[in-house]
Short mmCIF file of C-alpha atoms in Angstrom, two decimals:
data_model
loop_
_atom_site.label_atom_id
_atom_site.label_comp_id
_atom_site.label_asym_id
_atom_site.label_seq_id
_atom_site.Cartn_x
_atom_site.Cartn_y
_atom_site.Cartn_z
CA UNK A 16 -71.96 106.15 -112.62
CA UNK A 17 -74.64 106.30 -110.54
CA UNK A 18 -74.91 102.44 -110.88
CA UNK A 19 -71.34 102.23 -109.28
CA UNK A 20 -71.83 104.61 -106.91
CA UNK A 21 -74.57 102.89 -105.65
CA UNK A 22 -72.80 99.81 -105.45
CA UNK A 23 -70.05 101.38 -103.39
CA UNK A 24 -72.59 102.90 -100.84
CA UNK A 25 -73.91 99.49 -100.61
CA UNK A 26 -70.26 97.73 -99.94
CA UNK A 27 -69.65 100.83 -97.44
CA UNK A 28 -73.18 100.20 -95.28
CA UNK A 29 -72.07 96.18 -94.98
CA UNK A 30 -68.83 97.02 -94.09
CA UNK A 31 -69.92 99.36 -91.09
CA UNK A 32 -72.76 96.35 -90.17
CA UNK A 33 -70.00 93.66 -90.07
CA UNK A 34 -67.24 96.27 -88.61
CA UNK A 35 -70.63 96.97 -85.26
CA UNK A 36 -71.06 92.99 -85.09
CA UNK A 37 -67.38 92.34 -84.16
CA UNK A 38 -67.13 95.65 -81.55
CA UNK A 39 -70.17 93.53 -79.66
CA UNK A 40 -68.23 90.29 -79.69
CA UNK A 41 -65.55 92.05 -78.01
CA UNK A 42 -66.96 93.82 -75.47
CA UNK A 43 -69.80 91.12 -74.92
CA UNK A 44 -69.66 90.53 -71.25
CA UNK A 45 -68.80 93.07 -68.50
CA UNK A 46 -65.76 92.17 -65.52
CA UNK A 47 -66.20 93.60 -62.60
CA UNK A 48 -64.71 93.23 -58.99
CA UNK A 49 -64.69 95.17 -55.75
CA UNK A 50 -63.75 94.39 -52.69
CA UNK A 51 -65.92 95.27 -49.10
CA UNK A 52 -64.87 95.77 -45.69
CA UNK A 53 -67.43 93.59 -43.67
CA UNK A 54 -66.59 93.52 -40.36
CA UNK A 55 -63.95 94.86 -37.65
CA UNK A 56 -64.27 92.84 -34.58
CA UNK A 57 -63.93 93.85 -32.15
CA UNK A 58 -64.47 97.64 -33.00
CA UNK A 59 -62.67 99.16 -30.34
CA UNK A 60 -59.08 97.59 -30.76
CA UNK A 61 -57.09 98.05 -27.32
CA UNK A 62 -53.44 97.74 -26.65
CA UNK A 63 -51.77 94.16 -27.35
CA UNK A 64 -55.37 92.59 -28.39
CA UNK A 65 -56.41 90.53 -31.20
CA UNK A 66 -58.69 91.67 -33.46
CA UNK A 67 -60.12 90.28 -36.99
CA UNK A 68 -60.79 92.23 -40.45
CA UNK A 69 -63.29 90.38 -42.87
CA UNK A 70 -63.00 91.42 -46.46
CA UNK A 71 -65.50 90.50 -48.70
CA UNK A 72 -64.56 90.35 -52.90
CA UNK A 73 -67.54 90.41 -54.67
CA UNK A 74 -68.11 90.59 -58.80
CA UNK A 75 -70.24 93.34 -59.72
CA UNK A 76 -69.94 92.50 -64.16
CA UNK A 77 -71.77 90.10 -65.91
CA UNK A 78 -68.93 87.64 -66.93
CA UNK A 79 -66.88 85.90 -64.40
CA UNK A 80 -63.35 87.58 -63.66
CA UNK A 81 -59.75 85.94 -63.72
CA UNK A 82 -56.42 86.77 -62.15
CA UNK A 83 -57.86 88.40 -59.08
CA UNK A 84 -55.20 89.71 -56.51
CA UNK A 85 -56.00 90.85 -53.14
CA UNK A 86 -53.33 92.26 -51.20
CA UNK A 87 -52.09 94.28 -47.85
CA UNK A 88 -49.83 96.84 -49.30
CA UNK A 89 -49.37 98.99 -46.13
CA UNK A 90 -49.68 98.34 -42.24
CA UNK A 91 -48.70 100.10 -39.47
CA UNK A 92 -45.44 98.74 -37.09
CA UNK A 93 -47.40 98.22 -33.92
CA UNK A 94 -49.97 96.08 -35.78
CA UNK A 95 -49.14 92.11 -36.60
CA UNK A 96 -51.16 90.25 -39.20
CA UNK A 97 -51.36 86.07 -38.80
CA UNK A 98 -52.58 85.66 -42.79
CA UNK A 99 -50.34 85.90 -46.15
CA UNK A 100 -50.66 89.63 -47.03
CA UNK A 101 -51.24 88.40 -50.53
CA UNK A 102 -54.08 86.38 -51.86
CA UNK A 103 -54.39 85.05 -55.32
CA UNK A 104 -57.47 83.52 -57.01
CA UNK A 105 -57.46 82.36 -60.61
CA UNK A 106 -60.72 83.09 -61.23
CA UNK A 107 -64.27 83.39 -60.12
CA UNK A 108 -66.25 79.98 -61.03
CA UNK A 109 -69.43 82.51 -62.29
CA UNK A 110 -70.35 85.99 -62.96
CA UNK A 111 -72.02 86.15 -59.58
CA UNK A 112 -69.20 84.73 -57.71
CA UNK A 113 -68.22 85.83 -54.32
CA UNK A 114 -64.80 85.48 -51.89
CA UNK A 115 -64.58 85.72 -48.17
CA UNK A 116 -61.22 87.08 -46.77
CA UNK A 117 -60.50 86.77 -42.86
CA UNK A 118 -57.39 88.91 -41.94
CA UNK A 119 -56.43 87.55 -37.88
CA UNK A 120 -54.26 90.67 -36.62
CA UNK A 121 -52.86 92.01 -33.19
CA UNK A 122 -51.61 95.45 -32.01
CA UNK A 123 -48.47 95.11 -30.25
CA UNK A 124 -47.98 95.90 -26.50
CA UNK A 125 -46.54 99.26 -27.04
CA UNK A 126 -48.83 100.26 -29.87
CA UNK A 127 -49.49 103.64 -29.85
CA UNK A 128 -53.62 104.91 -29.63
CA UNK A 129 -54.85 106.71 -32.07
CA UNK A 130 -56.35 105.98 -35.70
CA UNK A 131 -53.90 103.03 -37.55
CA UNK A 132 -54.62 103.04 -41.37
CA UNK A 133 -54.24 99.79 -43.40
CA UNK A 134 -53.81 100.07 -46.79
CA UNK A 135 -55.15 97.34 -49.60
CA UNK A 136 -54.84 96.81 -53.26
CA UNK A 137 -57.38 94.62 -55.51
CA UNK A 138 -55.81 93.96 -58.93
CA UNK A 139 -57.68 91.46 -62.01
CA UNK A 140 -57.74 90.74 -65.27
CA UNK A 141 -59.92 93.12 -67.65
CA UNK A 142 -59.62 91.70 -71.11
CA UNK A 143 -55.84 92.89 -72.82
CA UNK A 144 -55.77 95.53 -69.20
CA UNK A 145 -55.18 94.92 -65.70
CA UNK A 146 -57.74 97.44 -63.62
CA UNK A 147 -56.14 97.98 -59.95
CA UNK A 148 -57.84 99.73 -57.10
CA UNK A 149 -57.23 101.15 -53.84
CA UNK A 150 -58.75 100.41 -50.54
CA UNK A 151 -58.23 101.59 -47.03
CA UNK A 152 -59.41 100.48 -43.30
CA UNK A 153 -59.40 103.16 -40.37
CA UNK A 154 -58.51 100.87 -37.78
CA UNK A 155 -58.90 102.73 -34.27
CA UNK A 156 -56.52 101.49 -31.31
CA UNK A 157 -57.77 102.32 -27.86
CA UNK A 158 -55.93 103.61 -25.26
CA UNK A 159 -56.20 103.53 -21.47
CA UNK A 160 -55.20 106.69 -18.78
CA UNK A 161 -52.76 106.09 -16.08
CA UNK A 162 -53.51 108.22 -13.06
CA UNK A 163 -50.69 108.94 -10.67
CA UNK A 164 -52.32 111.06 -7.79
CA UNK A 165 -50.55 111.99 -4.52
CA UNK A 166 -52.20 109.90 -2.04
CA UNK A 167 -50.58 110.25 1.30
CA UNK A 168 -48.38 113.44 3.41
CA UNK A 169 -46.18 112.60 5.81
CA UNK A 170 -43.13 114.89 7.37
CA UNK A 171 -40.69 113.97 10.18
CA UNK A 172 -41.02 115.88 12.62
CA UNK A 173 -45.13 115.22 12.72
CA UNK A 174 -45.24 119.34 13.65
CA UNK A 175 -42.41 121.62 11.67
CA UNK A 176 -41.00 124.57 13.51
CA UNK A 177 -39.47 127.43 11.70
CA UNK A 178 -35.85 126.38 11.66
CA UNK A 179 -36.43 122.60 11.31
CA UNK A 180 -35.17 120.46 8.73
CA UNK A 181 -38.02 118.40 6.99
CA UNK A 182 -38.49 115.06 5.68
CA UNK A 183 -41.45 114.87 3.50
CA UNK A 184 -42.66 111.54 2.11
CA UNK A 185 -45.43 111.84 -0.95
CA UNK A 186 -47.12 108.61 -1.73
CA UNK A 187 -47.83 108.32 -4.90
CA UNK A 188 -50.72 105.94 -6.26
CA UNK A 189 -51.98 105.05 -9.97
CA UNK A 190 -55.26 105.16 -9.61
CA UNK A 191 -55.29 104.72 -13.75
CA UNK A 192 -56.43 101.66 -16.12
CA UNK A 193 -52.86 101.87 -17.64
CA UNK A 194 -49.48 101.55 -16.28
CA UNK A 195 -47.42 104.87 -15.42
CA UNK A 196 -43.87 104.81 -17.03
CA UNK A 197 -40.69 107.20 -16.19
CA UNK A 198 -43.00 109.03 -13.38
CA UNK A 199 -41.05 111.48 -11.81
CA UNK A 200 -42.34 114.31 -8.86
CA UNK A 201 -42.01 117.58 -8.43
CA UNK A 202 -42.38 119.90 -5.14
CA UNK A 203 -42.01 123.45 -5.93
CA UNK A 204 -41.46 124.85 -2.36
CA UNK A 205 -39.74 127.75 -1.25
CA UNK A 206 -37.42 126.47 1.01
CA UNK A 207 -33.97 125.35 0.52
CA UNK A 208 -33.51 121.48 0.04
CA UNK A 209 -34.63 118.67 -2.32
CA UNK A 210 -37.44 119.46 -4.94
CA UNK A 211 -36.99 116.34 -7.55
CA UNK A 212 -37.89 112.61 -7.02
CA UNK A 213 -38.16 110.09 -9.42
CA UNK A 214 -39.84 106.90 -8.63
CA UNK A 215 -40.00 105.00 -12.46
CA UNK A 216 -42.60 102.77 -13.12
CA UNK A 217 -46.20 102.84 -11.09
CA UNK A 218 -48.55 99.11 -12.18
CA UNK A 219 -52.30 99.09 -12.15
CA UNK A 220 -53.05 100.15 -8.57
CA UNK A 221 -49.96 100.51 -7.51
CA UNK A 222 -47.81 103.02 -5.39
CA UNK A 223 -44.54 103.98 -4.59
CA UNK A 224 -43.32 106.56 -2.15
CA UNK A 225 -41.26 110.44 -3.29
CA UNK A 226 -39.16 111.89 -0.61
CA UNK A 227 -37.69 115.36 -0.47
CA UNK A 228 -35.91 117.31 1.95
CA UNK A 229 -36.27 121.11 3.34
CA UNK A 230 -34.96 123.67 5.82
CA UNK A 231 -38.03 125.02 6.81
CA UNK A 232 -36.69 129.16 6.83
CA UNK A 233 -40.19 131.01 7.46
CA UNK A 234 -43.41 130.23 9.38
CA UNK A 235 -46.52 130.45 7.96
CA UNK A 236 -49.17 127.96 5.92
CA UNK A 237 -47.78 127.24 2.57
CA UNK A 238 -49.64 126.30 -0.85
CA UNK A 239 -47.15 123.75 -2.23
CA UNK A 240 -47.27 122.62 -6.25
CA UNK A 241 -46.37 119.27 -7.07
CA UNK A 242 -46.48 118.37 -10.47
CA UNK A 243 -46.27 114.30 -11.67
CA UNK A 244 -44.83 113.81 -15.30
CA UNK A 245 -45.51 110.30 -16.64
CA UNK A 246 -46.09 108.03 -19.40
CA UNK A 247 -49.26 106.05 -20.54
CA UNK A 248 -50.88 104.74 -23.29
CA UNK A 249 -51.21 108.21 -24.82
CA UNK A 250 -47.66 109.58 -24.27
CA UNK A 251 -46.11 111.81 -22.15
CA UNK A 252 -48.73 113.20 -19.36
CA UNK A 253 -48.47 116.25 -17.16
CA UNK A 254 -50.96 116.67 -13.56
CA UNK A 255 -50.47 119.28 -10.94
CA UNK A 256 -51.68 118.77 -7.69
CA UNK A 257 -51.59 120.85 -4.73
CA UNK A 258 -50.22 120.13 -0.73
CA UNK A 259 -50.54 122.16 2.36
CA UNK A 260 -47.67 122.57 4.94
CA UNK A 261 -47.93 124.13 8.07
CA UNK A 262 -45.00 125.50 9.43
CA UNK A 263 -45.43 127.09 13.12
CA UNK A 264 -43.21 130.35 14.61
CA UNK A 265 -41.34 128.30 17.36
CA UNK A 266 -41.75 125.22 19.40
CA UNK A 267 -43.43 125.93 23.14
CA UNK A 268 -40.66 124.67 25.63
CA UNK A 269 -41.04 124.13 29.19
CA UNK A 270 -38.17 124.00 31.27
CA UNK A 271 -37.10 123.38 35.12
CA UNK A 272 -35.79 126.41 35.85
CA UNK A 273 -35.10 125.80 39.33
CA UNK A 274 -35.21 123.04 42.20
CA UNK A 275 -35.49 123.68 46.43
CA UNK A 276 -35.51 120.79 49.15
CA UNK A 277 -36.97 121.87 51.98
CA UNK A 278 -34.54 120.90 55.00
CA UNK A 279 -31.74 121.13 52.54
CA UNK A 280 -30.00 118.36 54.31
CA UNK A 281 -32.82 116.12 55.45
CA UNK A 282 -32.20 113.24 57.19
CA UNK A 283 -33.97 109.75 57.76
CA UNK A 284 -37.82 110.20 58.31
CA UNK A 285 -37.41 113.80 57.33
CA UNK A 286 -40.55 115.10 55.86
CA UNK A 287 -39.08 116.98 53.06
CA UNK A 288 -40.89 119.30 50.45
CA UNK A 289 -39.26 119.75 47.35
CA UNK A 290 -40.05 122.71 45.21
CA UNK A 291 -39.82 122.91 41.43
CA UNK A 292 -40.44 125.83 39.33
CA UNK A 293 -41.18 125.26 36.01
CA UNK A 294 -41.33 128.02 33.28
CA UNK A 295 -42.46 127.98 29.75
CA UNK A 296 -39.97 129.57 27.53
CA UNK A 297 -42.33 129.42 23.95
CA UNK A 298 -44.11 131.82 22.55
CA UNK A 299 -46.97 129.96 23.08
CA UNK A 300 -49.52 129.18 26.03
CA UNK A 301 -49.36 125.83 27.33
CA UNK A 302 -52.00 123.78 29.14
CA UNK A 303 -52.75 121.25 31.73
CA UNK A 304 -48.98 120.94 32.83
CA UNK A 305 -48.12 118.33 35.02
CA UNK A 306 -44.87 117.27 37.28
CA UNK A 307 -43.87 114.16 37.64
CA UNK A 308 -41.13 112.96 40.40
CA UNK A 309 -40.60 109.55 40.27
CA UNK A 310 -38.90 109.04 43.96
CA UNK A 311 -38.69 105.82 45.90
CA UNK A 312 -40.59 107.63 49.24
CA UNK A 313 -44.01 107.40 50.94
CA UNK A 314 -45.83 110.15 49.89
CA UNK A 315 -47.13 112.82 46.74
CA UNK A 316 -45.26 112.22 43.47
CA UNK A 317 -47.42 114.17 41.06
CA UNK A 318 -48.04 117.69 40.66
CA UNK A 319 -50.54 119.65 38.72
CA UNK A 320 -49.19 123.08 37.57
CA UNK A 321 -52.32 123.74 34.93
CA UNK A 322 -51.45 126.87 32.16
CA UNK A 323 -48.68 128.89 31.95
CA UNK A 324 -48.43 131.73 29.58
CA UNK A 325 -45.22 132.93 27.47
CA UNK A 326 -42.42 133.64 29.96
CA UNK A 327 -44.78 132.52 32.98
CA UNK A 328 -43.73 130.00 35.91
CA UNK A 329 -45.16 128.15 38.32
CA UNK A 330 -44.75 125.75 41.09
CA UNK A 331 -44.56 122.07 41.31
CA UNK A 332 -44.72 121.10 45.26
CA UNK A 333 -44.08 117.62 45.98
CA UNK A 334 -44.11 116.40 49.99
CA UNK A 335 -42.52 113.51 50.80
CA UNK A 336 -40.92 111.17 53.70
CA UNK A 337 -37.58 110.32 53.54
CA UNK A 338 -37.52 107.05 55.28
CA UNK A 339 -34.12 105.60 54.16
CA UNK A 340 -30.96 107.33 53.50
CA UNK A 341 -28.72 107.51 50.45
CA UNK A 342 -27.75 109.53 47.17
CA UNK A 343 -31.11 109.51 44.86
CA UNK A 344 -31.10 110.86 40.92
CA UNK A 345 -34.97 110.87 40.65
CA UNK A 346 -36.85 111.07 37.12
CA UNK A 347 -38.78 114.05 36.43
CA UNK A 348 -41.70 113.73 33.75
CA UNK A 349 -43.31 116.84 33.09
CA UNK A 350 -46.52 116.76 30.89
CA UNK A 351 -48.42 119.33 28.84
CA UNK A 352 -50.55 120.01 26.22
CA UNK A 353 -50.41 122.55 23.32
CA UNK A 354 -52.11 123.56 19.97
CA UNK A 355 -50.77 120.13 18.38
CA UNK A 356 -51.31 117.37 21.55
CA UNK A 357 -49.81 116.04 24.08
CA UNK A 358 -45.86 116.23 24.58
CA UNK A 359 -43.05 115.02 27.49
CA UNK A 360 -40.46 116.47 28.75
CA UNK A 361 -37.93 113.93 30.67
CA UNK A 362 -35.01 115.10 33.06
CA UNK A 363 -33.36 114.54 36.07
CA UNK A 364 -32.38 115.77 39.81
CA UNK A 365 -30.35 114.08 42.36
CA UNK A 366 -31.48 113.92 46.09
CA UNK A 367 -28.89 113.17 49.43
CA UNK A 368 -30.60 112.03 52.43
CA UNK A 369 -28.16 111.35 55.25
CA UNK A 370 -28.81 109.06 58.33
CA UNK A 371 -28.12 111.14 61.09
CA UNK A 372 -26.73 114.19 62.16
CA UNK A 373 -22.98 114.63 63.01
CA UNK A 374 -19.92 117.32 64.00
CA UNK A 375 -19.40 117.35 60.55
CA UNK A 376 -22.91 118.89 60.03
CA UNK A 377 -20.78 122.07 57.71
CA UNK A 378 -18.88 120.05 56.05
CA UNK A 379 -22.16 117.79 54.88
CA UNK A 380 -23.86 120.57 54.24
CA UNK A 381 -21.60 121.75 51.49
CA UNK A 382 -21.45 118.67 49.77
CA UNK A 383 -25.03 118.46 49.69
CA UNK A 384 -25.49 121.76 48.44
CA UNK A 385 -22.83 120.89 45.80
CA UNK A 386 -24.97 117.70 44.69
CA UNK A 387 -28.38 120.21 44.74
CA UNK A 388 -26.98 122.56 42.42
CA UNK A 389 -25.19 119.47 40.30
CA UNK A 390 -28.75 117.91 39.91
CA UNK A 391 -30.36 121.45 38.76
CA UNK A 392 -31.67 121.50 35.17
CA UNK A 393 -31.51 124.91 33.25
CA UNK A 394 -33.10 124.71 30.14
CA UNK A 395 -34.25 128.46 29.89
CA UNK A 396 -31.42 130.49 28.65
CA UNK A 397 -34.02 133.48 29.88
CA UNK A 398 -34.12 132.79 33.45
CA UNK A 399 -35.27 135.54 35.35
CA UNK A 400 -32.63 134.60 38.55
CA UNK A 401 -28.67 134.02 37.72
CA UNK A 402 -26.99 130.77 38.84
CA UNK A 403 -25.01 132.86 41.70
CA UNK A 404 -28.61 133.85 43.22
CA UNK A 405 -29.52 130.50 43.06
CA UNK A 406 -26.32 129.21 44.76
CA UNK A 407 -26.13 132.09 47.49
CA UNK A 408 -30.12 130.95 48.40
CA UNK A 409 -28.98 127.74 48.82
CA UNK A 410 -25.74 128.70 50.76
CA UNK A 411 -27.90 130.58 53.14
CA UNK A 412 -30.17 127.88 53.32
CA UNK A 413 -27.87 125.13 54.09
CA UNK A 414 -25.97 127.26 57.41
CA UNK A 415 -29.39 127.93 58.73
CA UNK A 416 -29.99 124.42 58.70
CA UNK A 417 -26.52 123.33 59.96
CA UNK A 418 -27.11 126.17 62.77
CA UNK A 419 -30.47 124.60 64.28
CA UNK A 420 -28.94 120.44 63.55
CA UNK A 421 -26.10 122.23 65.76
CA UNK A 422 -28.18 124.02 68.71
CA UNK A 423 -30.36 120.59 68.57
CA UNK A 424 -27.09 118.82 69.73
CA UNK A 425 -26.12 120.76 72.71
#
């Protein structure tokens, strides 16, 4: 018994000896791959630019490894690759072997910015198994700002009145590195009118014009939000911005309120003074006023009137010699200057000088008062003196006159 036993101890310890010699023959030799990102180049990856990704497969076992797959198993849309996504290699020549991948790519021209993951699979033979892993790249696409920025005001008229309806023109330049898509403005006034514009697509540098429309209602200075909605390389954008309008109580006006020749009837080398009163309607006070009577006789066409005040008037005397008779309508240019610069007032008055005297010295008279009051300009709906008192001046006047022309003849 203890013969056999010993004999079947003995059989047993071989049997594990041989059994250990064949587990090393199987597992003698270790297969290993991995795979290394190497380089991203350029590292910053902008919008519709090429870019490379070097992989590097490497075998990290001590025997040399067959059936090796390398493959792209997941890219984003706005990125293109040039290469095969798949790349097979029998096997690795040595344990030591190495394999040097060059992926040529390019983000599309509306790729979006942001962080673009590419995912990779490495696959190879690992004696009766396949071992398979997973690999992914962070591949960052850079975007660029537009910068649509209100660059110019303009508004027709140059100085608003309460009561006036507005044009106002916004330019509108993209002072961005990126192109501005679907930009559309926004003026958030008070007023009643036209608050939208939409202008569409602003280049590198470029600029485009907004216009709106307004009844300007109120006076006052007003604070106006404009707000430009856009589109760059990082989506839909938002900027407010902030304009100034000026919007004044009412416009200063000057008017000729009323006109007197002085004879009323002159005649050929008459020296004749004519007499214009000029009043400023506004609500405002108006400075270094000026009269000018642009008449085809020797002697003083200007005349300098200096400030009137709200509901003030004052005279414009002009002397002149009437050297040739006829039926005149003689411009009248009056100039002044207010808060906002220089303005012109234009109009008109007609003139009769006759060539002599005659027996129908009445009858003259009348027509020339009727041409005087035909050539009088009433702008000033607050004249301090009616039309009738105007007339019945003139009336009087024009029979004095007649009277002495008359007595001078006998």
């Amino acid at each position: 018994m203890n013969l056999n036993f010993r004999l079947c101890c003995l059989l047993f310890a071989l049997s594990i000896i041989f059994t250990g010699v064949a587990s090393a023959d199987f597992t003698d030799g270790i297969i290993c791959v991995k795979a290394e990102i190497k380089e991203l180049s350029p590292s910053s990856v902008g919008i519709d630019e090429e870019f490379t990704l070097a992989i590097d497969l490497e075998s990290c076992g001590t025997k040399a490894p067959e059936g090796i797959t390398f493959e792209i198993i997941s890219i984003p849309s706005d990125i293109v690759v040039i290469e095969d996504l798949v790349t097979t290699i029998d096997e690795f020549s040595y344990p030591t072997s190495e394999r040097h991948l060059v992926y040529h790519m390019r983000t599309t021209p509306d790729a979006n910015p942001g962080p673009h993951i590419i995912k990779m699979k490495l696959t190879y033979d690992n004696k009766e198994l396949e071992t398979t892993k997973y690999y992914e790249v962070d591949v960052r696409v850079t975007g660029e700002d537009a910068e649509p920025r209100v660059s110019s005001i303009t508004t027709s008229p140059e100085y608003i009145y309460e009561g006036d309806t507005v044009d106002l023109t916004l330019g509108i330049e993209n002072y961005g590195e990126a192109i501005a898509k679907s930009v559309s403005v926004r003026v958030d006034h008070d007023f009643e009118g036209i608050k939208n514009s939409t202008i569409g697509t602003l280049g590198l540098n470029g600029s485009q014009t907004a216009l709106f429309k307004f009844k300007a209602n109120a006076s006052g200075e007003f604070r106006i939000p404009v707000t430009i909605e856009y589109e760059d390389d990082f989506g839909k954008q938002s900027d407010e911005h902030n304009i100034t309008i000026t919007v004044l109580d009412k416009k200063g006006s000057l008017n000729l309120a009323s006109v007197k020749v002085d004879p009323v009837i002159p005649y050929v080398d008459d020296t004749v003074e004519l007499t214009m009163r000029i009043e400023n309607s506004g609500d405002r006070t108006i400075n270094s006023i000026r009269v000018y009577a642009d008449h085809p006789f020797k002697g003083v066409k200007e005349s300098f009137i200096g400030t009137l005040d709200p509901d003030e008037d004052g005279p414009a005397v002009l002397t002149f010699i009437a050297d040739e008779a006829g039926e005149y309508e003689i411009p009248i240019t009056i100039t002044y200057i207010d808060d906002f610069g220089e303005e012109q007032v234009d109009t008109k008055i007609n003139i009769i000088v006759l060539e002599s005297s005659s027996g129908a010295g009445t009858a003259v008279a009348i027509l020339l008062v009727l041409a005087v009051i035909g050539g009088l300009v009433y702008y000033n709906y607050r004249m301090k003196r009616s039309k009738d008192e105007i007339i019945k001046q003139l009336m009087e006047d024009s029979n004095n006159s007649a009277g002495k022309k008359e007595d001078g003849n006998e």
